[in-house]
Short mmCIF file of C-alpha atoms and ligand atoms in Angstrom, two decimals:
data_model
loop_
_atom_site.label_atom_id
_atom_site.label_comp_id
_atom_site.label_asym_id
_atom_site.label_seq_id
_atom_site.Cartn_x
_atom_site.Cartn_y
_atom_site.Cartn_z
CA MET N 1 -23.38 0.57 61.79
CA SER N 2 -25.89 -0.23 59.11
CA ALA N 3 -29.07 1.82 58.66
CA PRO N 4 -32.30 0.07 59.60
CA THR N 5 -33.84 -1.34 56.44
CA THR N 6 -37.53 -1.59 55.74
CA THR N 7 -38.62 -4.56 53.74
CA ILE N 8 -42.11 -5.42 52.68
CA SER N 9 -42.22 -8.14 55.28
CA SER N 10 -41.47 -5.75 58.13
CA LEU N 11 -44.36 -3.38 57.33
CA PRO N 12 -47.27 -3.36 59.76
CA TYR N 13 -50.40 -5.25 58.65
CA GLU N 14 -52.56 -2.19 58.39
CA LEU N 15 -50.10 -0.57 56.04
CA LEU N 16 -49.86 -3.64 53.84
CA VAL N 17 -53.59 -3.80 53.50
CA ALA N 18 -53.88 -0.06 52.89
CA ILE N 19 -51.33 -0.33 50.08
CA ALA N 20 -53.15 -3.25 48.52
CA VAL N 21 -56.53 -1.52 48.78
CA ALA N 22 -55.11 1.63 47.22
CA GLY N 23 -53.87 -0.44 44.31
CA GLN N 24 -57.42 -1.64 43.69
CA GLU N 25 -59.08 1.70 43.84
CA ASN N 26 -58.88 2.77 40.22
CA ARG N 27 -60.25 -0.58 39.19
CA VAL N 28 -63.69 0.55 40.27
CA THR N 29 -63.47 4.12 39.10
CA GLU N 30 -62.42 3.27 35.56
CA SER N 31 -65.32 3.12 33.18
CA ASP N 32 -64.47 -0.43 32.19
CA TRP N 33 -64.15 -1.39 35.79
CA GLY N 34 -62.59 -4.67 36.51
CA ILE N 35 -62.65 -6.47 33.20
CA GLY N 36 -59.57 -8.68 33.12
CA SER N 37 -58.59 -12.15 34.13
CA THR N 38 -58.90 -13.12 37.76
CA THR N 39 -55.39 -14.43 38.17
CA SER N 40 -53.74 -11.17 37.11
CA LYS N 41 -55.42 -9.34 39.97
CA SER N 42 -53.33 -7.86 42.74
CA GLU N 43 -55.01 -9.75 45.59
CA TRP N 44 -53.88 -13.06 44.02
CA THR N 45 -50.37 -11.91 43.36
CA LEU N 46 -50.06 -10.43 46.83
CA SER N 47 -51.44 -13.47 48.56
CA GLN N 48 -48.60 -15.48 47.05
CA VAL N 49 -45.69 -13.29 48.14
CA SER N 50 -45.07 -14.97 51.49
CA HIS N 51 -46.87 -16.84 54.25
CA ARG N 52 -47.24 -13.80 56.40
CA PHE N 53 -48.45 -11.77 53.49
CA ARG N 54 -50.89 -14.44 52.55
CA ASP N 55 -52.51 -14.36 55.98
CA VAL N 56 -52.77 -10.60 55.96
CA ILE N 57 -54.22 -10.39 52.46
CA VAL N 58 -56.62 -13.28 52.89
CA GLY N 59 -57.77 -11.82 56.21
CA ALA N 60 -58.58 -8.39 54.74
CA PRO N 61 -62.20 -8.47 53.50
CA ALA N 62 -61.82 -5.17 51.62
CA LEU N 63 -59.41 -6.85 49.21
CA TRP N 64 -61.96 -9.43 48.05
CA THR N 65 -64.81 -7.16 47.10
CA LEU N 66 -64.18 -6.78 43.35
CA ILE N 67 -65.74 -9.81 41.80
CA GLU N 68 -65.89 -10.84 38.20
CA THR N 69 -67.13 -14.09 36.71
CA ASP N 70 -68.45 -15.79 33.62
CA PHE N 71 -69.62 -18.78 35.71
CA ILE N 72 -68.16 -21.20 33.19
CA SER N 73 -64.41 -20.94 32.81
CA GLU N 74 -62.35 -23.33 34.85
CA GLY N 75 -62.51 -22.81 38.58
CA SER N 76 -64.79 -19.79 38.28
CA VAL N 77 -67.41 -21.13 40.67
CA GLU N 78 -64.79 -21.96 43.32
CA ILE N 79 -63.15 -18.57 42.90
CA LEU N 80 -66.50 -16.86 43.20
CA LYS N 81 -67.27 -18.67 46.44
CA LEU N 82 -63.84 -17.79 47.78
CA TYR N 83 -64.39 -14.09 47.14
CA PHE N 84 -67.80 -14.16 48.78
CA GLN N 85 -66.32 -15.89 51.80
CA ARG N 86 -63.21 -13.71 52.15
CA SER N 87 -65.12 -10.46 51.67
CA ARG N 88 -67.22 -11.41 54.74
CA ALA N 89 -69.97 -8.78 55.08
CA SER N 90 -68.35 -6.06 52.92
CA LYS N 91 -70.18 -4.34 50.09
CA LEU N 92 -69.34 -5.76 46.68
CA SER N 93 -68.65 -4.63 43.13
CA VAL N 94 -69.66 -7.42 40.79
CA ILE N 95 -69.26 -8.01 37.06
CA LEU N 96 -71.19 -10.83 35.45
CA LEU N 97 -70.19 -11.76 31.93
CA GLU N 98 -72.37 -14.05 29.90
CA PRO N 99 -70.17 -16.80 28.46
CA SER N 100 -70.50 -17.42 24.76
CA GLU N 101 -71.68 -20.97 25.34
CA ALA N 102 -73.37 -22.59 28.29
CA LYS N 103 -75.55 -25.59 28.83
CA ASP N 104 -79.24 -24.79 28.88
CA GLY N 105 -80.36 -23.72 32.31
CA LEU N 106 -76.87 -23.68 33.82
CA LEU N 107 -76.53 -19.91 34.05
CA ARG N 108 -79.94 -19.48 35.57
CA GLU N 109 -79.05 -22.09 38.15
CA ARG N 110 -75.66 -20.58 39.03
CA VAL N 111 -77.02 -17.05 39.31
CA THR N 112 -79.82 -18.30 41.53
CA GLU N 113 -77.64 -20.44 43.75
CA ILE N 114 -74.49 -18.40 44.02
CA ILE N 115 -75.29 -14.75 43.33
CA LEU N 116 -78.78 -14.26 44.71
CA PRO N 117 -77.84 -15.15 48.32
CA GLN N 118 -75.23 -12.32 48.19
CA VAL N 119 -77.23 -9.82 46.18
CA HIS N 120 -78.13 -7.74 49.24
CA ARG N 121 -74.48 -6.65 49.61
CA ILE N 122 -73.85 -5.70 46.01
CA GLN N 123 -73.15 -2.00 45.66
CA ARG N 124 -72.04 -1.86 42.04
CA LEU N 125 -73.14 -4.31 39.38
CA LYS N 126 -72.33 -4.63 35.72
CA ILE N 127 -73.91 -7.30 33.58
CA VAL N 128 -72.67 -8.01 30.09
CA TRP N 129 -75.00 -10.28 28.18
CA ASP N 130 -75.32 -11.47 24.64
CA LEU N 131 -77.44 -14.48 23.91
CA ASP N 132 -80.68 -14.83 25.72
CA GLN N 133 -81.60 -13.50 29.10
CA GLU N 134 -80.99 -16.63 31.07
CA MET N 135 -78.50 -14.83 33.26
CA LEU N 136 -80.79 -11.84 33.86
CA GLY N 137 -84.02 -13.69 34.53
CA PRO N 138 -83.36 -14.59 38.18
CA PHE N 139 -82.93 -10.91 39.07
CA ARG N 140 -86.38 -9.80 38.05
CA ASP N 141 -88.27 -9.83 41.31
CA VAL N 142 -85.33 -9.30 43.59
CA ALA N 143 -84.71 -6.32 45.86
CA VAL N 144 -81.21 -4.82 46.07
CA PRO N 145 -81.08 -2.61 49.16
CA HIS N 146 -77.43 -1.53 48.69
CA LEU N 147 -77.17 -1.25 44.94
CA GLU N 148 -76.00 2.21 43.89
CA HIS N 149 -74.57 1.68 40.42
CA LEU N 150 -75.97 -0.60 37.71
CA GLU N 151 -74.76 -1.15 34.14
CA ILE N 152 -76.46 -3.48 31.72
CA VAL N 153 -74.58 -3.98 28.48
CA TYR N 154 -75.72 -6.02 25.50
CA ARG N 155 -72.77 -6.99 23.34
CA GLY N 156 -74.36 -9.53 21.03
CA ASP N 157 -75.58 -9.57 17.49
CA GLU N 158 -76.65 -6.21 16.08
CA VAL N 159 -79.86 -7.44 14.53
CA ALA N 160 -80.95 -9.96 17.15
CA VAL N 161 -84.32 -9.14 18.62
CA ARG N 162 -83.92 -8.79 22.33
CA ALA N 163 -86.66 -8.51 24.85
CA PRO N 164 -86.56 -5.65 27.33
CA VAL N 165 -84.60 -6.34 30.49
CA ALA N 166 -86.56 -6.65 33.72
CA MET N 167 -84.53 -6.34 36.92
CA PHE N 168 -84.92 -5.65 40.60
CA TRP N 169 -88.63 -5.03 40.52
CA SER N 170 -88.88 -5.38 44.27
CA GLY N 171 -86.84 -2.27 44.80
CA ALA N 172 -83.46 -0.64 44.39
CA SER N 173 -83.92 2.17 46.82
CA ARG N 174 -80.31 3.43 46.71
CA LEU N 175 -79.77 3.17 42.98
CA THR N 176 -78.41 6.48 41.73
CA PHE N 177 -76.53 5.46 38.56
CA LEU N 178 -78.07 3.45 35.75
CA LYS N 179 -76.43 2.82 32.39
CA ILE N 180 -78.05 0.68 29.75
CA VAL N 181 -76.16 -0.07 26.59
CA ARG N 182 -77.96 -1.54 23.57
CA SER N 183 -80.78 -2.92 25.67
CA THR N 184 -84.01 -1.49 26.89
CA LEU N 185 -85.53 -1.71 30.28
CA GLN N 186 -88.90 -3.10 31.13
CA LEU N 187 -90.36 -0.84 33.74
CA SER N 188 -91.47 -2.28 37.01
CA PRO N 189 -95.16 -2.26 37.87
CA GLN N 190 -94.01 -0.47 41.03
CA PRO N 191 -93.55 3.04 39.71
CA SER N 192 -91.14 4.20 42.39
CA TRP N 193 -88.44 1.57 41.95
CA MET N 194 -86.16 3.95 40.01
CA ALA N 195 -87.02 6.99 42.04
CA SER N 196 -83.53 7.56 43.46
CA ILE N 197 -81.73 7.64 40.10
CA THR N 198 -79.86 10.85 39.47
CA HIS N 199 -77.59 9.73 36.61
CA LEU N 200 -79.07 7.87 33.65
CA GLU N 201 -77.38 6.73 30.43
CA LEU N 202 -79.37 5.17 27.63
CA LEU N 203 -76.99 4.21 24.85
CA GLY N 204 -77.39 2.38 21.59
CA ASP N 205 -80.37 2.03 19.36
CA TYR N 206 -83.88 2.27 20.81
CA ASP N 207 -87.09 4.01 19.98
CA PRO N 208 -86.79 7.17 22.02
CA ASP N 209 -90.33 8.27 21.52
CA ILE N 210 -92.15 5.93 23.85
CA TYR N 211 -89.30 4.50 25.81
CA LEU N 212 -87.44 7.64 26.79
CA ALA N 213 -90.57 9.40 27.94
CA ALA N 214 -91.59 6.43 30.07
CA VAL N 215 -88.17 6.00 31.67
CA THR N 216 -87.53 9.65 32.43
CA ALA N 217 -91.02 9.97 33.89
CA GLN N 218 -90.03 7.41 36.51
CA CYS N 219 -86.90 9.30 37.56
CA PRO N 220 -88.10 12.34 39.48
CA SER N 221 -84.60 13.15 40.79
CA LEU N 222 -82.74 12.96 37.49
CA THR N 223 -79.91 15.49 37.16
CA ARG N 224 -77.60 13.92 34.53
CA LEU N 225 -78.76 12.26 31.34
CA HIS N 226 -76.68 10.74 28.51
CA LEU N 227 -78.53 9.66 25.39
CA ASP N 228 -77.95 8.26 21.97
CA ILE N 229 -80.62 9.44 19.61
CA THR N 230 -80.74 7.71 16.27
CA TYR N 231 -84.14 8.74 15.00
CA VAL N 232 -86.99 10.92 16.15
CA PRO N 233 -90.37 10.96 14.43
CA PRO N 234 -91.63 14.43 13.49
CA ASP N 235 -94.47 14.38 16.01
CA ALA N 236 -92.43 12.86 18.85
CA ASN N 237 -93.38 13.08 22.50
CA ARG N 238 -91.58 15.70 24.50
CA PHE N 239 -89.71 15.10 27.73
CA HIS N 240 -90.36 17.28 30.69
CA ILE N 241 -87.48 16.84 33.16
CA PRO N 242 -87.64 19.64 35.71
CA THR N 243 -84.60 18.48 37.73
CA LEU N 244 -82.16 17.96 34.84
CA LYS N 245 -78.89 19.92 35.05
CA PHE N 246 -76.67 18.12 32.54
CA LEU N 247 -77.60 16.61 29.18
CA TYR N 248 -75.32 14.80 26.72
CA ILE N 249 -76.85 13.75 23.41
CA SER N 250 -75.09 11.78 20.71
CA ILE N 251 -76.91 12.28 17.46
CA GLN N 252 -76.86 9.92 14.53
CA ASP N 253 -75.62 11.78 11.48
CA ASN N 254 -78.43 13.63 9.78
CA GLU N 255 -78.15 16.06 6.92
CA ARG N 256 -81.11 18.29 7.62
CA ALA N 257 -80.21 21.72 8.89
CA ASP N 258 -83.13 21.75 11.33
CA TYR N 259 -82.47 18.28 12.80
CA LEU N 260 -80.43 19.46 15.78
CA SER N 261 -83.08 22.02 16.70
CA HIS N 262 -85.73 19.35 16.37
CA ILE N 263 -83.91 17.25 18.98
CA VAL N 264 -83.26 20.10 21.40
CA ALA N 265 -86.92 21.06 21.14
CA LEU N 266 -87.89 17.64 22.49
CA PHE N 267 -86.65 18.62 25.92
CA ASP N 268 -88.29 20.85 28.39
CA ALA N 269 -85.59 21.14 31.01
CA PRO N 270 -85.91 24.46 32.78
CA ALA N 271 -83.05 23.71 35.22
CA LEU N 272 -80.57 22.60 32.55
CA ALA N 273 -77.17 24.25 32.98
CA GLU N 274 -74.97 22.28 30.58
CA LEU N 275 -75.69 20.74 27.21
CA ILE N 276 -73.31 18.69 25.06
CA LEU N 277 -74.33 17.77 21.53
CA ASN N 278 -72.18 15.15 19.87
CA GLY N 279 -72.58 14.77 16.12
CA SER N 280 -73.62 18.28 15.15
CA HIS N 281 -72.75 20.15 11.97
CA GLY N 282 -72.04 23.86 11.64
CA ASP N 283 -75.13 24.64 9.59
CA GLN N 284 -77.26 22.93 12.25
CA VAL N 285 -75.55 24.92 14.99
CA ALA N 286 -76.28 28.16 13.16
CA PHE N 287 -79.89 27.11 12.65
CA LEU N 288 -80.31 26.33 16.35
CA LEU N 289 -78.69 29.52 17.60
CA CYS N 290 -80.88 31.56 15.22
CA LEU N 291 -84.20 30.23 16.44
CA LYS N 292 -86.46 32.97 17.64
CA SER N 293 -88.51 30.70 19.88
CA LEU N 294 -89.02 27.14 21.01
CA PRO N 295 -92.74 26.96 21.63
CA GLN N 296 -92.72 24.46 24.47
CA SER N 297 -89.21 24.47 25.85
CA SER N 298 -87.26 27.01 27.76
CA PHE N 299 -83.65 27.00 28.87
CA PRO N 300 -83.47 30.03 31.14
CA VAL N 301 -80.37 28.90 33.08
CA LEU N 302 -78.43 27.05 30.38
CA THR N 303 -74.94 28.52 30.56
CA SER N 304 -72.77 26.08 28.60
CA ILE N 305 -73.21 24.35 25.25
CA SER N 306 -70.63 22.14 23.53
CA PHE N 307 -71.02 21.21 19.89
CA ILE N 308 -68.82 18.29 18.92
CA CYS N 309 -68.24 16.47 15.69
CA THR N 310 -66.14 13.33 16.08
CA GLY N 311 -65.67 12.43 12.43
CA SER N 312 -65.06 14.45 9.31
CA CYS N 313 -67.67 15.71 6.90
CA SER N 314 -67.75 17.48 3.58
CA CYS N 315 -70.40 20.05 4.44
CA GLU N 316 -68.19 22.96 3.48
CA THR N 317 -67.26 21.71 0.06
CA GLU N 318 -70.40 19.99 -1.13
CA PRO N 319 -73.30 21.96 -2.52
CA GLY N 320 -76.60 21.28 -0.79
CA PHE N 321 -75.43 22.21 2.71
CA PRO N 322 -75.78 25.95 2.62
CA TYR N 323 -74.76 27.79 5.73
CA HIS N 324 -77.17 30.49 6.83
CA PRO N 325 -75.57 33.26 8.81
CA LEU N 326 -76.73 33.75 12.35
CA SER N 327 -76.95 36.82 14.43
CA PRO N 328 -76.28 36.77 18.17
CA PRO N 329 -77.30 36.78 20.91
CA PRO N 330 -79.33 33.54 20.75
CA VAL N 331 -82.86 34.25 21.92
CA ILE N 332 -83.63 30.72 23.12
CA PHE N 333 -80.53 30.52 25.32
CA PRO N 334 -80.59 33.85 27.14
CA ALA N 335 -78.00 32.80 29.78
CA LEU N 336 -75.55 31.10 27.44
CA SER N 337 -72.08 32.24 28.47
CA HIS N 338 -69.74 29.34 27.57
CA LEU N 339 -69.64 28.23 23.98
CA ILE N 340 -67.53 25.24 22.97
CA LEU N 341 -67.09 24.25 19.33
CA ILE N 342 -65.03 21.15 18.65
CA ASN N 343 -64.14 19.99 15.18
CA GLN N 344 -67.23 21.69 13.77
CA CYS N 345 -67.60 22.28 10.08
CA HIS N 346 -68.28 25.91 9.14
CA ALA N 347 -66.32 26.92 12.25
CA TYR N 348 -64.84 29.91 10.45
CA SER N 349 -68.29 31.25 9.53
CA LEU N 350 -69.66 30.54 12.99
CA ILE N 351 -66.84 32.47 14.60
CA LYS N 352 -67.31 35.42 12.31
CA ASP N 353 -71.06 35.53 12.90
CA ILE N 354 -70.89 35.06 16.65
CA PHE N 355 -67.89 37.09 17.46
CA GLY N 356 -66.38 38.72 14.39
CA PRO N 357 -65.90 42.48 13.78
CA ALA N 358 -69.35 42.87 12.24
CA SER N 359 -71.22 40.83 14.82
CA HIS N 360 -73.85 42.10 17.21
CA PRO N 361 -72.84 42.34 20.83
CA TRP N 362 -73.53 39.28 22.97
CA PRO N 363 -72.95 40.52 26.50
CA PRO N 364 -73.46 37.27 28.49
CA LEU N 365 -70.81 35.43 26.46
CA LYS N 366 -67.81 34.86 28.74
CA THR N 367 -65.78 32.10 27.10
CA ILE N 368 -65.34 30.63 23.65
CA THR N 369 -63.40 27.39 23.33
CA LEU N 370 -62.54 26.21 19.89
CA GLY N 371 -60.97 22.90 18.95
CA ALA N 372 -59.95 22.34 15.36
CA LYS N 373 -58.06 19.74 13.42
CA ASP N 374 -55.03 20.76 11.42
CA ASN N 375 -56.59 19.83 8.16
CA SER N 376 -60.00 21.28 8.91
CA ASN N 377 -61.64 23.48 6.34
CA GLY N 378 -60.71 27.02 7.14
CA SER N 379 -57.55 25.55 8.73
CA PHE N 380 -56.21 25.96 12.20
CA GLU N 381 -54.18 29.05 11.28
CA GLY N 382 -57.19 30.58 9.53
CA LEU N 383 -59.29 30.22 12.65
CA GLY N 384 -56.52 31.67 14.77
CA ALA N 385 -56.38 34.72 12.50
CA ALA N 386 -60.17 35.14 12.57
CA LEU N 387 -60.18 35.03 16.37
CA GLU N 388 -57.30 37.48 16.53
CA ASP N 389 -59.19 39.97 14.32
CA ALA N 390 -62.37 39.55 16.30
CA VAL N 391 -60.67 40.17 19.65
CA LYS N 392 -58.85 43.23 18.30
CA SER N 393 -61.93 44.86 16.90
CA LYS N 394 -63.93 44.22 20.06
CA ARG N 395 -61.19 45.87 22.10
CA GLN N 396 -61.04 48.84 19.76
CA ARG N 397 -64.76 49.35 20.08
CA GLY N 398 -64.52 49.05 23.83
CA GLU N 399 -66.84 46.04 23.93
CA PRO N 400 -66.42 43.28 26.51
CA VAL N 401 -64.16 40.55 25.18
CA PRO N 402 -64.82 36.95 26.19
CA GLU N 403 -61.96 34.69 27.11
CA VAL N 404 -61.03 32.80 23.93
CA GLN N 405 -59.11 29.54 23.70
CA LEU N 406 -58.00 27.67 20.62
CA PHE N 407 -56.65 24.15 20.72
CA ARG N 408 -55.61 21.60 18.18
CA VAL N 409 -57.66 18.43 18.09
CA VAL N 410 -55.23 15.57 17.93
CA SER N 411 -56.74 12.53 19.55
CA SER N 412 -59.95 10.77 18.71
CA LEU N 413 -63.03 12.57 19.97
CA GLU N 414 -65.20 9.53 20.56
CA ASP N 415 -64.99 9.85 24.31
CA TRP N 416 -64.82 13.59 24.53
CA ASP N 417 -66.68 15.07 27.42
CA GLU N 418 -66.61 18.21 29.50
CA ASN N 419 -63.72 16.90 31.62
CA SER N 420 -61.41 15.98 28.77
CA PRO N 421 -58.08 17.77 28.95
CA VAL N 422 -57.31 20.21 26.16
CA ASP N 423 -53.93 21.51 25.21
CA VAL N 424 -54.62 25.17 24.53
CA GLU N 425 -52.33 26.55 21.89
CA ARG N 426 -53.51 30.13 21.64
CA SER N 427 -55.63 32.18 23.95
CA TRP N 428 -56.79 35.76 24.11
C1 LIG X 1 -70.02 10.68 19.82
O1 LIG X 1 -70.49 10.31 18.52
C2 LIG X 1 -69.70 9.32 17.87
C3 LIG X 1 -70.23 9.15 16.46
O2 LIG X 1 -71.59 8.96 16.44
C4 LIG X 1 -69.71 8.05 18.67
O3 LIG X 1 -68.89 7.08 18.07
C5 LIG X 1 -69.20 8.34 20.09
O4 LIG X 1 -69.28 7.19 20.87
C6 LIG X 1 -70.00 9.46 20.73
N1 LIG X 1 -69.44 9.77 22.03
C7 LIG X 1 -70.16 9.69 23.14
C8 LIG X 1 -69.42 9.96 24.40
O5 LIG X 1 -71.35 9.44 23.15
ZN1 LIG X 2 -70.53 18.98 8.68
#
């Protein structure tokens, strides 16, 4: 007697669809969601397996909700219409890519005729544009009642002058995530149109002084903010963001020791719990942690700071970047208990000052995480030895010892964030 066999064609419909939907799921959660050619997508492949399969797949609206188009390549308009039809009334994730060449007026026309009638069901939208704003224009006065996630990415010429982007001025009442890369936003005359945003990313080059203040002022519920800051004038406006819990700032390389402090001092974020500074140098870290006051900012509940340097620098070997010792605990961060230093220059000196045998006690400090490259100044082994000494002497003196972790930085740090996995090599 032969055992009953299960083949794909004997699976129940619901299971087939569930499997296919599961296969799509990480396409929306990945940061580069969706980008790829239409014909390589699973719903196409699956719909060609067999007749029965085809009917099941085509009849499952959930499988036709990830839409991507450049409006121009062959068949794209037909494919687009097919997705809109097969997805029935489901919510959609849509990626619009501006083609490198298009006849004048064609994009405006296609967006208006094909996308706008469906815009009310779009939940996630990413627009990648590069030439002019022909593709964006039709969206200006539109309302998007279901839009939760919006990304606007400019990928064109570095020096091209681009006008601010104006979108969805009639309301995006569910929008919680907004990411704008290398573009700026023109604010709606209706001040509450961005009121539901909790997560905002402003990346690329822009003038933070006027723009950032105006945008953040329109987001009264903001809890997470990611920024690139390339330049700040000395008398810059400050940003008061009472709801902010998480702040990630990428700083353009700057040699002045007080530059990092200057940027942190721009923010008045009394609810901030976690701060990540990308692009810092050890002498700037020491300067910041030494400050005796920040006249107009306070960080009473800030518990975690990460200092990251993604590249390599010669601060430790070149004259002109003197390191000034610091003495804990840091007055301006009274609750700081998790300190993360990744690929920082002067790491050896920082560790000795913060935590070494001669350092002052810093009772709130609970964890120190240190990531270093093999070839870093002070070397991985050197840092390990310094930490070892520090822990020993703390124990001997009966002082509380924070949890210490040391890991080797191997991969590129460009995308490092607080969730990146680390391979801890030594811990105390
Ligand atoms: C960190 O800074 C580097 C260098 O400026 C940059 O290339 C990288 O994209 C930044 N990472 C993030 C997540 O902002
Ligand atoms: Zn440096």
